[in-house]
Coordinates of C-alpha atoms in Angstrom, one line a residue:
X15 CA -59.9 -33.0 65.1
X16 CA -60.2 -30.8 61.9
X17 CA -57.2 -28.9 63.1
X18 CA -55.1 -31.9 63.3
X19 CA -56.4 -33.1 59.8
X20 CA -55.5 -29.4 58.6
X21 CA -52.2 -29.9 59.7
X22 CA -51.6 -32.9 59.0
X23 CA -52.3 -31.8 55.4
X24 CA -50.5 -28.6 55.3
X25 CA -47.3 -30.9 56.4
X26 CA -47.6 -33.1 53.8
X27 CA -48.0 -30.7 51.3
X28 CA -45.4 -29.4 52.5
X29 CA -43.2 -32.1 52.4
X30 CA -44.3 -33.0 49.4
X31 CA -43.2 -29.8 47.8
X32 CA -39.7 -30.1 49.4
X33 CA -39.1 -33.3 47.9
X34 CA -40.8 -32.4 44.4
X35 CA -37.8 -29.2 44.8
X36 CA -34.8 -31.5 45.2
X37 CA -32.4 -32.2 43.1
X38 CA -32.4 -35.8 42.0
X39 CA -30.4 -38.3 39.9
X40 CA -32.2 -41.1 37.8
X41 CA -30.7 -43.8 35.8
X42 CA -32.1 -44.9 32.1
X43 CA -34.5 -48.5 32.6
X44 CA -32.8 -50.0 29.7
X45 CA -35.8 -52.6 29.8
X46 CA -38.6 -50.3 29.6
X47 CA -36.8 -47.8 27.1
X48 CA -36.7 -48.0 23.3
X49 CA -35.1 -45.8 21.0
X50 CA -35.6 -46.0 18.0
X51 CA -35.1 -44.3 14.5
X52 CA -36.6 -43.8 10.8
X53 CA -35.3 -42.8 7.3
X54 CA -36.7 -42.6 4.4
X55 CA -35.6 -45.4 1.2
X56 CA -35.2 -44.8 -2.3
X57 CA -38.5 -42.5 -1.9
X58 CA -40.8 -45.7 -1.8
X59 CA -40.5 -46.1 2.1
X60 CA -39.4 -45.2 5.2
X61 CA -37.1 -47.9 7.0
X62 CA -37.1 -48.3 10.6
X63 CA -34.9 -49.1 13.1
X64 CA -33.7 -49.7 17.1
X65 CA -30.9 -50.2 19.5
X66 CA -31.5 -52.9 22.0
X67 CA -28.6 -51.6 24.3
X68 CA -28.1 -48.4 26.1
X69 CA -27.7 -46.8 29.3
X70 CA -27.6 -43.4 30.9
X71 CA -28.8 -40.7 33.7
X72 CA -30.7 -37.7 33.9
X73 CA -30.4 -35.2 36.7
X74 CA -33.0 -33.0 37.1
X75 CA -33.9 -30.3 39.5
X76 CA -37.3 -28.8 38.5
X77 CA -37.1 -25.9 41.5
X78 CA -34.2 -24.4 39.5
X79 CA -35.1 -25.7 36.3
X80 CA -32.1 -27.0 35.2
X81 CA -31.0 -30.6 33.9
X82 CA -28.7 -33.0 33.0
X83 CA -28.3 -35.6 30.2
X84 CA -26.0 -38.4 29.1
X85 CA -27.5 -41.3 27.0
X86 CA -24.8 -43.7 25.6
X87 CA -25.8 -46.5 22.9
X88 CA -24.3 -49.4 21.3
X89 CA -24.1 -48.8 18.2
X90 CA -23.7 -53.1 17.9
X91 CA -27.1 -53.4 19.4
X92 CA -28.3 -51.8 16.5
X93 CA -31.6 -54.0 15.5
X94 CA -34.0 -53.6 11.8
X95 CA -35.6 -57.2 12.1
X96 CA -33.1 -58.5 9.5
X97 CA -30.0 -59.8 10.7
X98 CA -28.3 -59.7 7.4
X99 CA -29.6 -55.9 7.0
X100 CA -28.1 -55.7 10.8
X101 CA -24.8 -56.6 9.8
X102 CA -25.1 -54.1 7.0
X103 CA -25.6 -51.1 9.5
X104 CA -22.6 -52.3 11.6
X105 CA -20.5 -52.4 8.6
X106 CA -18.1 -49.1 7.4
X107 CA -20.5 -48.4 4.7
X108 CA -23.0 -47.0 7.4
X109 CA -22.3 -46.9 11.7
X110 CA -19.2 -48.6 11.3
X111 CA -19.8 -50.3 15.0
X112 CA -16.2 -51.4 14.7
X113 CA -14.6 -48.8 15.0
X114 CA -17.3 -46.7 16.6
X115 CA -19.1 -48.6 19.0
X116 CA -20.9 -46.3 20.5
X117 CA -23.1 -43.1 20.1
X118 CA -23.4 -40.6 22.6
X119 CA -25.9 -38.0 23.3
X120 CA -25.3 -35.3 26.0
X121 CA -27.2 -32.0 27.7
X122 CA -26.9 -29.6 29.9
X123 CA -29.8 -27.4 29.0
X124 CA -33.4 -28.0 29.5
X125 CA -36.0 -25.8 28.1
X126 CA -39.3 -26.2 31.2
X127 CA -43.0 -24.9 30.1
X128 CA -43.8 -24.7 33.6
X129 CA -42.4 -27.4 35.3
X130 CA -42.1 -30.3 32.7
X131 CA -39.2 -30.7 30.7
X132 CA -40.2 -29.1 27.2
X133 CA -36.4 -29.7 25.2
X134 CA -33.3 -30.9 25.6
X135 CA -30.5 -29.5 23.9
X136 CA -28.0 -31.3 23.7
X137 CA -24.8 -32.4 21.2
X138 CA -24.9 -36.1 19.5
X139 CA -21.5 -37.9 18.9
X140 CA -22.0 -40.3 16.0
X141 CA -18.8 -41.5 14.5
X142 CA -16.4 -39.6 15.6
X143 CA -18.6 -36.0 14.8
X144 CA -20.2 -34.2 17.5
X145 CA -22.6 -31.5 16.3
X146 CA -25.5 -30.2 18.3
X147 CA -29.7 -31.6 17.9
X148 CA -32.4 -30.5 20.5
X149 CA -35.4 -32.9 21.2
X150 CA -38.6 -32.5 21.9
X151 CA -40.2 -33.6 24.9
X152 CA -43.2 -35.0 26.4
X153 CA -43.3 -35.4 30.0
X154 CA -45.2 -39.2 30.5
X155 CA -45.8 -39.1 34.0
X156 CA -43.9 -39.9 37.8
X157 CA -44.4 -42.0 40.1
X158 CA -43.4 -41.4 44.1
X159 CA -42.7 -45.3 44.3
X160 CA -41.8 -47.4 41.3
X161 CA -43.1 -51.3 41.6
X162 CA -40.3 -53.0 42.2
X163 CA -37.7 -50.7 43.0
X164 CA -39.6 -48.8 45.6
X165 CA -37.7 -45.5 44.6
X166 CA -39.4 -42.9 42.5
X167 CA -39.8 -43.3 38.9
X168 CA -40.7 -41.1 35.5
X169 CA -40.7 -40.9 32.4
X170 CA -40.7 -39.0 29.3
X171 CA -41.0 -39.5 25.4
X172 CA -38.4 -37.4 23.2
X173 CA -38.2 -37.1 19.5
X174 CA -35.9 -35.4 17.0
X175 CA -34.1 -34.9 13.8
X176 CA -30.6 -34.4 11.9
X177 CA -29.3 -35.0 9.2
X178 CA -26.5 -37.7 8.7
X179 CA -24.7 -35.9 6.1
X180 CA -23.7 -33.6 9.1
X181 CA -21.9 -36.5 10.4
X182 CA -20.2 -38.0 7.5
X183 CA -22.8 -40.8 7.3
X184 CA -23.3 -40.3 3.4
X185 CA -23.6 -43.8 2.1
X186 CA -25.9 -43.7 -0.7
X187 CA -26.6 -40.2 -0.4
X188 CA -29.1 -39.3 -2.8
X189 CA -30.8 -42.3 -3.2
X190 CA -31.4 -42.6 0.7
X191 CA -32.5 -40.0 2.8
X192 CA -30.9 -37.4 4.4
X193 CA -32.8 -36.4 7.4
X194 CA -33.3 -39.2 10.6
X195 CA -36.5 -39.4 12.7
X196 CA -35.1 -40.7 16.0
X197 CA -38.0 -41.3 18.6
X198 CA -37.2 -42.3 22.6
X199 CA -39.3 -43.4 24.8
X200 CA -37.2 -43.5 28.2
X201 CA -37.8 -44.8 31.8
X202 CA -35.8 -43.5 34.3
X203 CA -35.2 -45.1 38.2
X204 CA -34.0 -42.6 40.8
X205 CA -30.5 -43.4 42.4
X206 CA -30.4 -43.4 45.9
X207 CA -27.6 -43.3 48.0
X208 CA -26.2 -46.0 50.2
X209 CA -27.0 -45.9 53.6
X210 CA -23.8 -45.1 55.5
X211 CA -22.1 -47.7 57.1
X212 CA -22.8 -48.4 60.9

């Protein structure tokens, strides 16, 4: 009996392990992931900020440490509490949503302390410029079967900084500040492959 218990454990282990080594694809919850950003106003305060849409995947294969990234936003999503302020964002002066409706962040490089995701460098596309900003990360926690989905599940919490003046985003320069505080708190949903057809 303790043999077969032994066993039974070294398999699972085991099998554990070989699924923890695979490669694997997730794609971004937008429900359960908010990204957000801060900047600081006419030195009296700091004003904050979100976008309610966006969507993305992460690949990740943690036996060979490597990863992949591609987060897109809608820049029209954009979302201070003030719709009038909203508008203001969208408008030339600042995202100019019209003509750029979306930002784009994308990574091929992952920095791992161990095996958690520590960075993720990567290059941000904000109107029109593409220059490059590495985030740091804080791996939130997995899960072998997500709720509802029944796939597994994880999640991580990213922050970073740049400064808009890199991206031609100058409006009131001066006056309003330079360097952006973006913070992300992201969900991710493993794909899984169809079954194939009988």
């Amino acid at each position: 009996m303790r043999k077969s218990l032994l066993g039974l454990a070294i398999a699972t282990t085991l099998l554990s392990a070989a699924a923890h080594a695979e490669s694997a694809t997730y794609a971004l919850d937008p429900t359960h992931t908010f990204a957000s950003f801060e900047i600081g106003h006419f030195g009296t305060s700091t004003n904050k900020g979100r976008f309610d849409k966006k969507e993305g995947t992460v690949q990740l294969d943690r036996a060979a440490k490597t990863g992949k990234l591609e987060v897109t936003i809608d820049t029209t999503s954009i979302n201070s509490g003030t719709p009038a302020f909203d508008k203001h964002l969208q408008s030339a002066d600042l995202f100019d949503a019209a003509k750029y409706p979306t930002i784009k962040f994308v990574s091929d490089k992952f920095v791992f302390n161990g095996d958690k995701v520590a960075e993720i460098v990567g290059n941000l596309t904000l109107l029109g410029v593409t220059k490059p900003v590495t985030l740091d990360v804080t791996f939130d926690g997995e899960t072998a079967s997500h709720p509802f989905s029944k796939v597994p599940a994880l999640g991580f919490s990213a922050t970073g900084t740049f400064k808009r003046s890199d991206f031609g985003l100058d409006y009131l320069s001066g006056m309003v500040g330079d360097d952006v505080s973006v913070q992300i708190e992201g969900d991710f949903i493993q794909k899984v492959a169809p079954a194939p057809a009988q």
